[in-house]
Tab-separated table of C-alpha atoms in Angstrom:
chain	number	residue	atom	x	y	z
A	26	UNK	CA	-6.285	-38.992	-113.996
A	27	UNK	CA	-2.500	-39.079	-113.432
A	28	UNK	CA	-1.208	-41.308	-109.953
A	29	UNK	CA	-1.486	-38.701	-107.757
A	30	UNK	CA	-5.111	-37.851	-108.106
A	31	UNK	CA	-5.752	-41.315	-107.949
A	32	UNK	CA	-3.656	-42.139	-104.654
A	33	UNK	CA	-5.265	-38.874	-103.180
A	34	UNK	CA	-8.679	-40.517	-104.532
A	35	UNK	CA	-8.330	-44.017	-102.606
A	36	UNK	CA	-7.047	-42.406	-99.371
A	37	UNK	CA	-10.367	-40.284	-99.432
A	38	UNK	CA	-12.027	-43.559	-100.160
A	39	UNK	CA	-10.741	-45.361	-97.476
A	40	UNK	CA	-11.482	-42.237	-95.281
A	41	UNK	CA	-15.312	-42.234	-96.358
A	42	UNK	CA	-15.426	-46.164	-95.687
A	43	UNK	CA	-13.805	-46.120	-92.402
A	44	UNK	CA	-16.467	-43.298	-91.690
A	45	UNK	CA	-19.096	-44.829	-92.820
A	46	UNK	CA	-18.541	-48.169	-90.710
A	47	UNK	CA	-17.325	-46.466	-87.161
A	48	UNK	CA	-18.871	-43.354	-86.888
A	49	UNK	CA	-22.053	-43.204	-88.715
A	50	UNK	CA	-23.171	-46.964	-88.160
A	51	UNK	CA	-25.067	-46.776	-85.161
A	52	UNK	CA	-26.254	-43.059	-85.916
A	53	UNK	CA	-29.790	-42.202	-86.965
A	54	UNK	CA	-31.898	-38.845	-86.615
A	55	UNK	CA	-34.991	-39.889	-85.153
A	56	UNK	CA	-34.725	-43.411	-86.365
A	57	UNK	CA	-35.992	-42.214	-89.919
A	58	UNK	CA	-32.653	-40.221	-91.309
A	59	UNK	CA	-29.757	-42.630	-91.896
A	60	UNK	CA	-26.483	-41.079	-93.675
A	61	UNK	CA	-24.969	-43.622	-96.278
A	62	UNK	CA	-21.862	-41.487	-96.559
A	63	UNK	CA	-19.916	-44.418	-98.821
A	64	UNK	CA	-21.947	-43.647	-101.919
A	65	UNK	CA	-19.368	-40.580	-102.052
A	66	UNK	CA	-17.214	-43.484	-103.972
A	67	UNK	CA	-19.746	-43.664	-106.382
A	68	UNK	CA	-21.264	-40.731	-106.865
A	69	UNK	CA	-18.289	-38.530	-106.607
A	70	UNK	CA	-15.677	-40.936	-109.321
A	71	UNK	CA	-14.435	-39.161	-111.905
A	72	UNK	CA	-17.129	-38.838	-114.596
A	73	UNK	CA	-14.957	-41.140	-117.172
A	74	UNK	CA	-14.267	-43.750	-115.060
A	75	UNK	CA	-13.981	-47.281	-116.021
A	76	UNK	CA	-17.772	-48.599	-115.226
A	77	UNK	CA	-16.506	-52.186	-115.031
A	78	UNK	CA	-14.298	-51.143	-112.755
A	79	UNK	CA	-16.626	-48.800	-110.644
A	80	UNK	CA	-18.587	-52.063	-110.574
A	81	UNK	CA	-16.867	-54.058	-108.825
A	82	UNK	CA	-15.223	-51.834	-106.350
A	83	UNK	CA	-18.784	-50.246	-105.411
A	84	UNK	CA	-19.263	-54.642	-105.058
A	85	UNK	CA	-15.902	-54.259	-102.700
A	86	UNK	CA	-16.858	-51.555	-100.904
A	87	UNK	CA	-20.682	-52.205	-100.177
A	88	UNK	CA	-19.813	-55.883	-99.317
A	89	UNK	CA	-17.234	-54.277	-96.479
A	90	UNK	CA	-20.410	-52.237	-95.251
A	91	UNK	CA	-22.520	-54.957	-95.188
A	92	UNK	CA	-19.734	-57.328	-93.015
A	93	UNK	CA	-20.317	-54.394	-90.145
A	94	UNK	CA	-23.748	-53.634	-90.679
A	95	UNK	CA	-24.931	-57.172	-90.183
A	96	UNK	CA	-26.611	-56.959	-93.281
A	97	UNK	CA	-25.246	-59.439	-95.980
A	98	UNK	CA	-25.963	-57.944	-99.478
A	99	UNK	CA	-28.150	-55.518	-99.270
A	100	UNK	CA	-25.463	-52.570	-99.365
A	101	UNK	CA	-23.575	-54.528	-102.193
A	102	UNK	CA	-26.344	-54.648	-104.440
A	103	UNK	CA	-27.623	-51.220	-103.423
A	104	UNK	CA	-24.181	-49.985	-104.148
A	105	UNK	CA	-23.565	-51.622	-107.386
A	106	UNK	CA	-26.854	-50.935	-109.081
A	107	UNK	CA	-26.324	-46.886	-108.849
A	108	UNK	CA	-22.666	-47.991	-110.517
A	109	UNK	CA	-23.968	-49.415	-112.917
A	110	UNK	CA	-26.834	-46.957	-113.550
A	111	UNK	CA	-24.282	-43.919	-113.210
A	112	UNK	CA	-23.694	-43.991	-116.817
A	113	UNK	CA	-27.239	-43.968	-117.749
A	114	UNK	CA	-28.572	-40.729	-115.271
A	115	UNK	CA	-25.176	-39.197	-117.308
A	116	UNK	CA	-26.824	-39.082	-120.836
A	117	UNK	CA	-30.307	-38.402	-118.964
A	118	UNK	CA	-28.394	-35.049	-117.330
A	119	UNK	CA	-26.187	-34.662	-120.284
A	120	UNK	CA	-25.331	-30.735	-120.190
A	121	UNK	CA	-25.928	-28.496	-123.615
A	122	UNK	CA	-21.727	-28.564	-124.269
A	123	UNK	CA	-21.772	-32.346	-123.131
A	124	UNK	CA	-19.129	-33.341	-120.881
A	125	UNK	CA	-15.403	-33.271	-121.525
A	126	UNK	CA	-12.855	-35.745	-120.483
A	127	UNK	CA	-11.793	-33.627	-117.275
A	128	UNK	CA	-15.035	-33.212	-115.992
A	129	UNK	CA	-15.009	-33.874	-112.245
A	130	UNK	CA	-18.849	-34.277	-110.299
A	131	UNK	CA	-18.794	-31.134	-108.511
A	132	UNK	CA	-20.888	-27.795	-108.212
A	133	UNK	CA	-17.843	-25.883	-109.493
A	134	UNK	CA	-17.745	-27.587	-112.410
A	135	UNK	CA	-21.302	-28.443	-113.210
A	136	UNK	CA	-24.153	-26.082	-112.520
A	137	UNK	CA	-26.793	-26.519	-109.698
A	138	UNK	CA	-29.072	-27.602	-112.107
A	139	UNK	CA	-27.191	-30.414	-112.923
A	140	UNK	CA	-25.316	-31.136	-109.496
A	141	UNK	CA	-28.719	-31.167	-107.588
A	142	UNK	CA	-30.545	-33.617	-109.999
A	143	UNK	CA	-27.978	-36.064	-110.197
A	144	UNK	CA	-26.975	-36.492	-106.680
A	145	UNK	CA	-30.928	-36.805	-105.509
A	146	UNK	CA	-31.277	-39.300	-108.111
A	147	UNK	CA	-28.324	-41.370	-107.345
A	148	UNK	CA	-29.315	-41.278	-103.702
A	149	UNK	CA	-32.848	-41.799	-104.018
A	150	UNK	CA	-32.344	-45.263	-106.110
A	151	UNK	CA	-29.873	-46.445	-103.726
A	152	UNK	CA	-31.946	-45.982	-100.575
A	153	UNK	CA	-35.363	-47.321	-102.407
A	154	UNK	CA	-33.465	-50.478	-102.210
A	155	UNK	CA	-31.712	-50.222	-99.771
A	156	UNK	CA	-34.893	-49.493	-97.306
A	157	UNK	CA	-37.662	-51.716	-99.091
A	158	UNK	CA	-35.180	-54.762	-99.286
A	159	UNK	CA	-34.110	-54.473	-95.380
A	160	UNK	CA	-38.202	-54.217	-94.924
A	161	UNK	CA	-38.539	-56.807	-97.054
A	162	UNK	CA	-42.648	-56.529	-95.909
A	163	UNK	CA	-45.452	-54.338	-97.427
A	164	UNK	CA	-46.640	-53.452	-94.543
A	165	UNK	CA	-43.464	-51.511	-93.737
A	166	UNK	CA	-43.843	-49.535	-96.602
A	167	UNK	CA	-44.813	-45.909	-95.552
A	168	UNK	CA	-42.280	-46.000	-92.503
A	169	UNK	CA	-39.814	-47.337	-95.311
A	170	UNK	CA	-40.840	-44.666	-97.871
A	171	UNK	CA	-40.690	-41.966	-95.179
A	172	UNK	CA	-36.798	-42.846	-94.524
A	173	UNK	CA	-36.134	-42.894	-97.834
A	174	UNK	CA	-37.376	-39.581	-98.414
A	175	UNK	CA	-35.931	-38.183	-94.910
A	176	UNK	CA	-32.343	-40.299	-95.687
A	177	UNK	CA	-32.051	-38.613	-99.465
A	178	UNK	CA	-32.596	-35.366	-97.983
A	179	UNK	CA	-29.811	-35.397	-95.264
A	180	UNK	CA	-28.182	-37.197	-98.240
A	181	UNK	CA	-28.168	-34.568	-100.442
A	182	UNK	CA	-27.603	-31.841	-97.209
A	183	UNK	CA	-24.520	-33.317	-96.587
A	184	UNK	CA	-23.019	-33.763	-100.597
A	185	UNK	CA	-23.384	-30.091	-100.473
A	186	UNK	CA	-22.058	-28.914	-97.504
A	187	UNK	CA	-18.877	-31.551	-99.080
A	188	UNK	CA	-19.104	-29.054	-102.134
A	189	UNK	CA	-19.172	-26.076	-100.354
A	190	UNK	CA	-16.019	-27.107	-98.123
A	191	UNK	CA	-14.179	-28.800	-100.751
A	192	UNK	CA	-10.993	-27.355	-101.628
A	193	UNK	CA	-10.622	-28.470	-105.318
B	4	UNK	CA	-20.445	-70.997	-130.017
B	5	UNK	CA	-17.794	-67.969	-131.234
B	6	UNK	CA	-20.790	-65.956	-131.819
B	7	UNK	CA	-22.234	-66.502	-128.284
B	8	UNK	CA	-18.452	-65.962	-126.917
B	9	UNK	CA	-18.228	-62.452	-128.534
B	10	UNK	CA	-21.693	-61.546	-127.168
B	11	UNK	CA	-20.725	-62.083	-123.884
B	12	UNK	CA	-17.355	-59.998	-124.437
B	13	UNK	CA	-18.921	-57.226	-125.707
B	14	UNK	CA	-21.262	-57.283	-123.283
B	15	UNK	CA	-19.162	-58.087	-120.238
B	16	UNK	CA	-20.394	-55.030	-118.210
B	17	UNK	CA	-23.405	-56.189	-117.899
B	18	UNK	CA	-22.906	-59.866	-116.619
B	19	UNK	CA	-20.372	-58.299	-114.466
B	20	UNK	CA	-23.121	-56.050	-113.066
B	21	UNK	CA	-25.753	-59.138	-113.126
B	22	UNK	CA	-23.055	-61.543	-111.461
B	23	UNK	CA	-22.381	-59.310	-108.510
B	24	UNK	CA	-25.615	-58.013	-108.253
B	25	UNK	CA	-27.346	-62.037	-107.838
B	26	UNK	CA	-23.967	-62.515	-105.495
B	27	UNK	CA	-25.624	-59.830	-103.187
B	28	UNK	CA	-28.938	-60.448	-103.761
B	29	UNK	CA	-28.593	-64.202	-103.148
B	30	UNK	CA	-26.686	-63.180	-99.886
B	31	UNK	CA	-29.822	-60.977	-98.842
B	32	UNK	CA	-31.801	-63.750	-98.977
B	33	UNK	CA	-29.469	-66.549	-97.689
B	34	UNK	CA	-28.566	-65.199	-94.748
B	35	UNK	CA	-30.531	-61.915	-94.338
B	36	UNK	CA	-33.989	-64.228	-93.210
B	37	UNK	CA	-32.520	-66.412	-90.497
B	38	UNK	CA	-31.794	-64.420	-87.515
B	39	UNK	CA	-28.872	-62.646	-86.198
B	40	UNK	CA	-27.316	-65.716	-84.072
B	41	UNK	CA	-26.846	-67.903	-87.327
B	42	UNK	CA	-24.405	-65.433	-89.007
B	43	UNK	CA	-22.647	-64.600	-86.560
B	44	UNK	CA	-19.547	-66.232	-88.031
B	45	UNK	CA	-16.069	-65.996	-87.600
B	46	UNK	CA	-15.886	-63.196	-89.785
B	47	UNK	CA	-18.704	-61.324	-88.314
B	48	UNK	CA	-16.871	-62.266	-84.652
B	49	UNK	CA	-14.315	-60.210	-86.209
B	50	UNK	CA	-16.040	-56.886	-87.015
B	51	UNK	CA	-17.450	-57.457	-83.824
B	52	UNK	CA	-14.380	-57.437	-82.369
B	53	UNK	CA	-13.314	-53.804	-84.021
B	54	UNK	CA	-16.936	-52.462	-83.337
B	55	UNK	CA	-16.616	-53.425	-79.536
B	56	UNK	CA	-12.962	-51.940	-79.492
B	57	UNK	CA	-14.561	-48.647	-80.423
B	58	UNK	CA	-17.252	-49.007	-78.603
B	59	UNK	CA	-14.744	-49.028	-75.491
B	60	UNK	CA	-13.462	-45.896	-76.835
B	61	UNK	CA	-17.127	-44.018	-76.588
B	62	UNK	CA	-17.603	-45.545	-73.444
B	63	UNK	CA	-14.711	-44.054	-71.944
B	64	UNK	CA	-16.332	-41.007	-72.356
B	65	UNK	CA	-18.560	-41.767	-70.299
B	66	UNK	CA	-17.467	-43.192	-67.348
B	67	UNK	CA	-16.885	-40.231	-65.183
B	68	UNK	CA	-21.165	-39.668	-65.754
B	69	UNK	CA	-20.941	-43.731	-64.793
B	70	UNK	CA	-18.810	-42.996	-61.936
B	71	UNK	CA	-21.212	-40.957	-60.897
B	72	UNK	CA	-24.104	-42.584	-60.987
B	73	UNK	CA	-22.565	-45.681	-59.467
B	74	UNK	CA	-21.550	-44.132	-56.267
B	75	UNK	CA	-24.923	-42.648	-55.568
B	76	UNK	CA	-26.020	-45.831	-55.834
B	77	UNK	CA	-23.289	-47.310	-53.441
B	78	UNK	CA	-24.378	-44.822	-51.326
B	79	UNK	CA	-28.349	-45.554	-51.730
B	80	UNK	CA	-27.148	-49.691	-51.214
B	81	UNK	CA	-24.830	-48.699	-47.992
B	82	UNK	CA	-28.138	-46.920	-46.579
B	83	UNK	CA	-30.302	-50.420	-46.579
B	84	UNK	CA	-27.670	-52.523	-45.284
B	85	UNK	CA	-27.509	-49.760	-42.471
B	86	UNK	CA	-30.581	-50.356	-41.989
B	87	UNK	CA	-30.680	-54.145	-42.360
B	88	UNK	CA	-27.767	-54.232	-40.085
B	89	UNK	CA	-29.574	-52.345	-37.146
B	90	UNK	CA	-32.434	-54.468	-37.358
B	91	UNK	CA	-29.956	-57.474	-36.683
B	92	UNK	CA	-28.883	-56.694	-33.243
B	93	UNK	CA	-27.052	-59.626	-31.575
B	94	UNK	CA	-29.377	-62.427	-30.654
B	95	UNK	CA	-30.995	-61.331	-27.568
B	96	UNK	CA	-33.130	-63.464	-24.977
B	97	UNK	CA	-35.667	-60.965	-24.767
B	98	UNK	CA	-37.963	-59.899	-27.297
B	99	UNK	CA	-36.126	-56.871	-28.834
B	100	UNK	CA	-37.576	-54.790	-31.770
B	101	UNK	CA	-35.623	-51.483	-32.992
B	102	UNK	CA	-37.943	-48.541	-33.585
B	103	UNK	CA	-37.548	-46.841	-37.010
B	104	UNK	CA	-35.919	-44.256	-35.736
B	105	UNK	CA	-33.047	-46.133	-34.923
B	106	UNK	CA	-33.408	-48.190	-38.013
B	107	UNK	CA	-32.957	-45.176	-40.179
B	108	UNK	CA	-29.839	-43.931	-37.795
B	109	UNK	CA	-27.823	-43.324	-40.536
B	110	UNK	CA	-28.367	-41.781	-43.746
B	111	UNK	CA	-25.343	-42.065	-46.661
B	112	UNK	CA	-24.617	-39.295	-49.162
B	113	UNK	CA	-22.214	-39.890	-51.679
B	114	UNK	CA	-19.540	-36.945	-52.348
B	115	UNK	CA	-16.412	-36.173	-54.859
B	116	UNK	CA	-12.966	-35.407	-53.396
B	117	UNK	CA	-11.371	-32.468	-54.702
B	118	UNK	CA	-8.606	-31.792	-53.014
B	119	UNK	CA	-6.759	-34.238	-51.101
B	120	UNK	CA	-2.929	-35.417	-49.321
B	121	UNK	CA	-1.655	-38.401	-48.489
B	122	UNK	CA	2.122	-36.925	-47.736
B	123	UNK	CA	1.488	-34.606	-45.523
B	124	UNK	CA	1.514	-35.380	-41.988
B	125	UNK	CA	-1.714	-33.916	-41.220
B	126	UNK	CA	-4.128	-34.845	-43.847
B	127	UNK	CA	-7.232	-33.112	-45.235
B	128	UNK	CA	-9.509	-33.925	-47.721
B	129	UNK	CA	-11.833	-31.318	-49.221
B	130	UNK	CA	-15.379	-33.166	-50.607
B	131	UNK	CA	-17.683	-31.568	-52.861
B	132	UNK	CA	-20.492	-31.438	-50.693
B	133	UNK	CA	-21.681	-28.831	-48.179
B	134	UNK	CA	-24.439	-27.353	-45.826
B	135	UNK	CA	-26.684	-27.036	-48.590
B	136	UNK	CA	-26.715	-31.026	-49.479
B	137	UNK	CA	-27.230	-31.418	-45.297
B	138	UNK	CA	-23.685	-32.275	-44.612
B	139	UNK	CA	-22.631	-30.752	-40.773
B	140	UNK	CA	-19.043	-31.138	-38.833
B	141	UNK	CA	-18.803	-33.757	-36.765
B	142	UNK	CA	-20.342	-36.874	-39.710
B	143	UNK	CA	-18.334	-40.012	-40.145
B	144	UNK	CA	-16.520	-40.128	-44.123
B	145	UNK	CA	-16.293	-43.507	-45.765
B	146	UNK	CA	-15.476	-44.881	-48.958
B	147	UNK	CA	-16.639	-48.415	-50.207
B	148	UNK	CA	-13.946	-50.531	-48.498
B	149	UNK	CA	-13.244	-48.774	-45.277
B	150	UNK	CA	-13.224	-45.780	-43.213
B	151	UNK	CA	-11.716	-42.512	-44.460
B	152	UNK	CA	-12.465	-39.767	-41.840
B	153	UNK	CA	-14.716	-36.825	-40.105
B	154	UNK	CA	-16.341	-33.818	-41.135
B	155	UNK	CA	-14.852	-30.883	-39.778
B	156	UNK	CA	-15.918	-27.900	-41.122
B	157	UNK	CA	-18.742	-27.237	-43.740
B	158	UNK	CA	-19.477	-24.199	-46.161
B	159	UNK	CA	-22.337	-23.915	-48.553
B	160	UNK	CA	-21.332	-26.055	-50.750
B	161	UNK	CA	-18.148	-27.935	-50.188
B	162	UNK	CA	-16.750	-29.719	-46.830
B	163	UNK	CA	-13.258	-30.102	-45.131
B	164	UNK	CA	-12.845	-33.418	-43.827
B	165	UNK	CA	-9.911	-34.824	-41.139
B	166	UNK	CA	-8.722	-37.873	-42.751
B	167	UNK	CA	-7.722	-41.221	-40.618
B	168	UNK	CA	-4.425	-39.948	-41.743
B	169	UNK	CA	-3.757	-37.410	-39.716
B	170	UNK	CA	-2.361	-37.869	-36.087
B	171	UNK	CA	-4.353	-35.996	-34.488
B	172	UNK	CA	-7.159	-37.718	-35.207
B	173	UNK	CA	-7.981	-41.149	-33.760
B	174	UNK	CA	-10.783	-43.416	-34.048
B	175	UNK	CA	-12.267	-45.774	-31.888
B	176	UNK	CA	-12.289	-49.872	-33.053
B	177	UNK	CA	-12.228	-53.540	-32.195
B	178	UNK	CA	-11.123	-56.384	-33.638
B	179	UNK	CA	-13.803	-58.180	-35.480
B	180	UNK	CA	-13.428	-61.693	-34.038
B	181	UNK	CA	-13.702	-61.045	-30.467
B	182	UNK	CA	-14.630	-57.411	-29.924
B	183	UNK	CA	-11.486	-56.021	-28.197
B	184	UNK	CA	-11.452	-52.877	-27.804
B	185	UNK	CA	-8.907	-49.785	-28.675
B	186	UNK	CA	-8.211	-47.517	-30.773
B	187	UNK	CA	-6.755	-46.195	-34.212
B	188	UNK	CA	-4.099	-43.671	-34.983
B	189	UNK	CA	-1.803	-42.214	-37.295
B	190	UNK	CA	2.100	-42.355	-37.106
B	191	UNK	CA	2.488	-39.959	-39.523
B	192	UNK	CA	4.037	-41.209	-42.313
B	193	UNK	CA	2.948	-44.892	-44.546
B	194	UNK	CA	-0.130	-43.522	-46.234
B	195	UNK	CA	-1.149	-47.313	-46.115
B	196	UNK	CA	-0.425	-48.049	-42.157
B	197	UNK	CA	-1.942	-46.543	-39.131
B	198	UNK	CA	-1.281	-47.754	-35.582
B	199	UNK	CA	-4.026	-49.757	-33.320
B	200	UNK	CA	-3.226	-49.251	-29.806
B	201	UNK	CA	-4.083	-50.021	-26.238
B	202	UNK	CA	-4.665	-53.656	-26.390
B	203	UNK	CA	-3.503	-54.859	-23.067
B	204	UNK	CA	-0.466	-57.517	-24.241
B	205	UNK	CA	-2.158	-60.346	-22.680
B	206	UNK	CA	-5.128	-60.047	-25.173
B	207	UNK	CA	-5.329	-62.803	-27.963
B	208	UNK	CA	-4.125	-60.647	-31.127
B	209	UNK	CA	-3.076	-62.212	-34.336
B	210	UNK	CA	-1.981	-61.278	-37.855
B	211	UNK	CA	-5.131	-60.962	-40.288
B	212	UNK	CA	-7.355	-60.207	-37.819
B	213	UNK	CA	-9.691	-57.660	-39.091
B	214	UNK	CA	-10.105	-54.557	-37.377
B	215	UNK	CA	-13.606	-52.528	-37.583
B	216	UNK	CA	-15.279	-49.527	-35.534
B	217	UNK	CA	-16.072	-50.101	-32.223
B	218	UNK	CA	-20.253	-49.617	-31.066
B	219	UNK	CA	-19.047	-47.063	-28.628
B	220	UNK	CA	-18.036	-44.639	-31.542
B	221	UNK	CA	-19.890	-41.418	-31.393
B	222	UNK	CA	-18.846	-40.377	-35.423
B	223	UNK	CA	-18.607	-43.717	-36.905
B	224	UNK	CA	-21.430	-46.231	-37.118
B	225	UNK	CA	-20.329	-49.926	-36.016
B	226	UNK	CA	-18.880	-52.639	-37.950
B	227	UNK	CA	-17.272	-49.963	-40.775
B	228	UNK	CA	-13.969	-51.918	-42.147
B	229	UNK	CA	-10.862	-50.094	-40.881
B	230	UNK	CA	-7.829	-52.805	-41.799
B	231	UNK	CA	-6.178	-56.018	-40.794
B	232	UNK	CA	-3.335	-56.560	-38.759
B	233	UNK	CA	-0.115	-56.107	-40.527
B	234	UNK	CA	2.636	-56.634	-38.265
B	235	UNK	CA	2.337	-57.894	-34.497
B	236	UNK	CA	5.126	-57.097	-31.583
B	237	UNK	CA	5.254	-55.701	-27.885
B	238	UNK	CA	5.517	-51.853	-27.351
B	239	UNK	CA	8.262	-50.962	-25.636
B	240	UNK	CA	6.844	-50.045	-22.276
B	241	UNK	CA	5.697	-54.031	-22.107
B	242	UNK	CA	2.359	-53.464	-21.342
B	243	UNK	CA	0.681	-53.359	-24.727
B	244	UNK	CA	0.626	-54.846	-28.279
B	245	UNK	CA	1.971	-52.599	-30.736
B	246	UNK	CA	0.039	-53.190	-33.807
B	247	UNK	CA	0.322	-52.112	-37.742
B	248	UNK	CA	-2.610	-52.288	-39.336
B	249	UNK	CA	-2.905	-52.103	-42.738
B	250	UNK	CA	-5.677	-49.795	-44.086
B	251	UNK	CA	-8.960	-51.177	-46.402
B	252	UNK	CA	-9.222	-47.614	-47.792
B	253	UNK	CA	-6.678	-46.728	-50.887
B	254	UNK	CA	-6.745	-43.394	-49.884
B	255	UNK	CA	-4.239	-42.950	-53.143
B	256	UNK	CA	-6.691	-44.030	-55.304
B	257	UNK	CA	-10.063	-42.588	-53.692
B	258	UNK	CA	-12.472	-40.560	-55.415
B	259	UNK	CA	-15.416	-40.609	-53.857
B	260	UNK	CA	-16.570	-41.063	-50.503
B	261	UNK	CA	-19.978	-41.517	-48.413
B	262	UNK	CA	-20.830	-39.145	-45.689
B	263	UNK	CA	-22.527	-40.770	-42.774
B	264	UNK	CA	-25.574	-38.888	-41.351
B	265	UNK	CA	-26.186	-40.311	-37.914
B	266	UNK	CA	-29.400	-38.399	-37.531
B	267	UNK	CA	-29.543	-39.300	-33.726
B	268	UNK	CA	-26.307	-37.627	-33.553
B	269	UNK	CA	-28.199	-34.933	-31.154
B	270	UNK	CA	-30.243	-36.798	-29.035
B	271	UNK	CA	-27.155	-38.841	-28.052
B	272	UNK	CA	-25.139	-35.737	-27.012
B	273	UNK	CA	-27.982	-34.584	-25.116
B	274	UNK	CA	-28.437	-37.502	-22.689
B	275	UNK	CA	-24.412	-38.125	-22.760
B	276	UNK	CA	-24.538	-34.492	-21.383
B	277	UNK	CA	-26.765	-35.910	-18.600
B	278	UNK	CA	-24.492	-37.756	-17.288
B	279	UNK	CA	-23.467	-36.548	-13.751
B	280	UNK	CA	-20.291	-35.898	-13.389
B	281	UNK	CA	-18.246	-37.068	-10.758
B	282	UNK	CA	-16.349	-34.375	-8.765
């Protein structure tokens, strides 16, 4: 990745963060579907990127969330355990030709089959504990199951409408 | 020792995951079980700060809907202490009780200017409401602080209304502290200033006085604001104060005004009619 890409990538971070903590805080649809726009930083790093280092910025980043959201750690560790598992739902995903040191994440360069997969499992690990640790109470957990199923969905809505209007 | 060393190099990924992850973890369960007032610390005082800053922002959005709102309840507020105000006649020896028709004399709508001068030297304002929300010529127009004019002609749905500022239209007043009587007019120019004349010069008068409708005020109800007195001197035909008064209503500034309904408006005319006239 030369400096460009990777100036261009921080900006959009940045973007994504600043999104995340002013616009899409305090909105919910129906109380049940929550957008958690900042895993874009994960999920959407270059597929060869340093997992130390995606690691500790997801730490960075999550910890920023959770300084506006009230909500000390639980977006940190949320964030960093689909870092750190990243590598992992790779080799599970791994396409026939394998992947080559370009590859980006996106539906033009991977196929549906892959792209669709990979983002609903990212997504679906970080809101399972995201939701059941806020809850933090068994008896929460069918109203905590039903907005992690409801928040993957938009989730997943919204990484491919990104796709579809990307430019790249 | 060495052997433990290289372990954890090789396998520095994973303590780095393990580190952050009991970091965050341990802060979920430091902080994340007392309630919201204990960490609320300086730091969180600061996101607060940038939340509430853009919280402003939406807000502003909504403040003409706020506006709104607000003023019809002005309006609904004005109405009681109307009422209130009617049921508090002067202290009278005799057992007086005011029916509930007179109680409920006036009735307030609120209404939006559209159009309005200040420069001119005849000054209209147009109001957003018409015939079809019950407004008729002839009503009283106030703001919140003060007086601002008379209905003068109404169409479905939007009214023309005389403002104070216009010279051709005077209003009837008294000073607040001991009820003298005269009235209020326009000199045409000082959007802020209008003129309160014939107070006989040997009246008591004096600067900060406030001035208010009179009760003998057929468009106004009694007791609205109108201004204080400015500026004090001796008109020049010697028989009469000449007093500035400077207005309560910004009528730069105004947005939206009250119409009064005096709903005995008709009855009034009708006995006033009555009156035999003297040849």
């Amino acid at each position: 990745m030369d400096l460009k890409g990777n100036i261009k990538n921080i900006l959009v971070y940045l973007l994504v963060l600043l999104a995340q903590i002013f616009l899409l805080r305090d909105l919910g649809i129906g109380g049940k579907a929550f957008l958690f726009l900042y895993t874009y930083i994960v999920i959407k790093a270059p597929i060869f990127t340093n997992r130390n280092l995606l690691v500790f910025l997801s730490f960075l980043a999550g910890w920023l969330v959770d300084w506006f959201y009230d909500t000390h750690g639980l977006h940190a560790f949320s964030l960093v355990l689909i870092a750190y598992l990243r590598p992992l739902i790779f080799k599970m995903l791994t396409p026939a030709n394998g992947y080559d040191e370009r590859s980006k994440v996106s539906l033009r360069e991977m196929t549906w089959l892959w792209y669709l997969p990979y983002v609903s499992i990212m997504l679906f690990i970080h809101h399972s504990v995201l939701f059941i640790l806020e809850a933090f109470d068994p008896s929460l957990l069918g109203l905590s199951l039903l907005k992690i199923f409801l928040s993957t969905l938009l989730g997943l809505v919204t990484f491919l409408l990104i796709e579809l209007f990307s430019t790249e | 020792m060495y052997q433990l060393l290289q372990f954890l190099i090789r396998q520095r990924g994973f303590f780095l995951f393990i580190v952050l992850e009991l970091i965050s973890i341990g802060a979920v369960f430091t902080y994340n079980n007392y309630q919201h007032a204990f960490y609320f610390n300086t730091s969180n005082s600061f996101a607060a700060n940038l939340l509430s800053q853009v919280e402003k922002i939406k807000t502003y959005h909504n403040l003409l809907e706020v506006n709104e709102v607000l003023s019809q309840e002005n309006a609904r507020l004005q109405n009681e202490l109307f009422q209130l105000r009617n049921k508090q006649n002067a202290p009278s020896e005799l057992p007086y009780f005011a029916s509930q028709a007179v109680l409920r004399q006036y009735q307030l709508s609120a209404a939006k200017i559209i159009v309005q001068s200040t420069h001119a030297s005849q000054n209209y304002l147009t109001i957003d409401k018409g015939f079809r929300d019950g407004i008729r010529p002839g009503m009283a127009v106030i703001s919140s602080t003060g007086i601002v004019g008379k209905v003068i002609s109404c169409t479905e749905n939007l009214s023309l209304v005389i403002s104070v500022l216009n010279t051709i239209n005077s209003v009837s007043g008294k000073i607040k502290k001991n009820g003298e009587l005269g009235f209020v007019k326009w000199s045409g120019w000082q959007p802020e200033v209008v003129d309160f004349m014939d107070v006989s010069k040997y009246k008591k008068v004096s600067k900060g006085d406030t001035i208010v409708t009179s009760d003998y005020n057929s468009v106004f109800p009694r007791d609205i604001p109108i201004g204080v007195v400015a500026k004090l001197g001796i008109k020049d035909d010697g028989n009469f104060h000449d007093i500035k008064v400077l207005l309560f209503t910004k009528f730069n500034t105004l947005q939206y005004v009250y119409v009064v309904k005096n709903t005995l408006i008709s009855q009034q005319q009708k006995l006033e009619e009555a009156i035999p006239k003297s040849e």
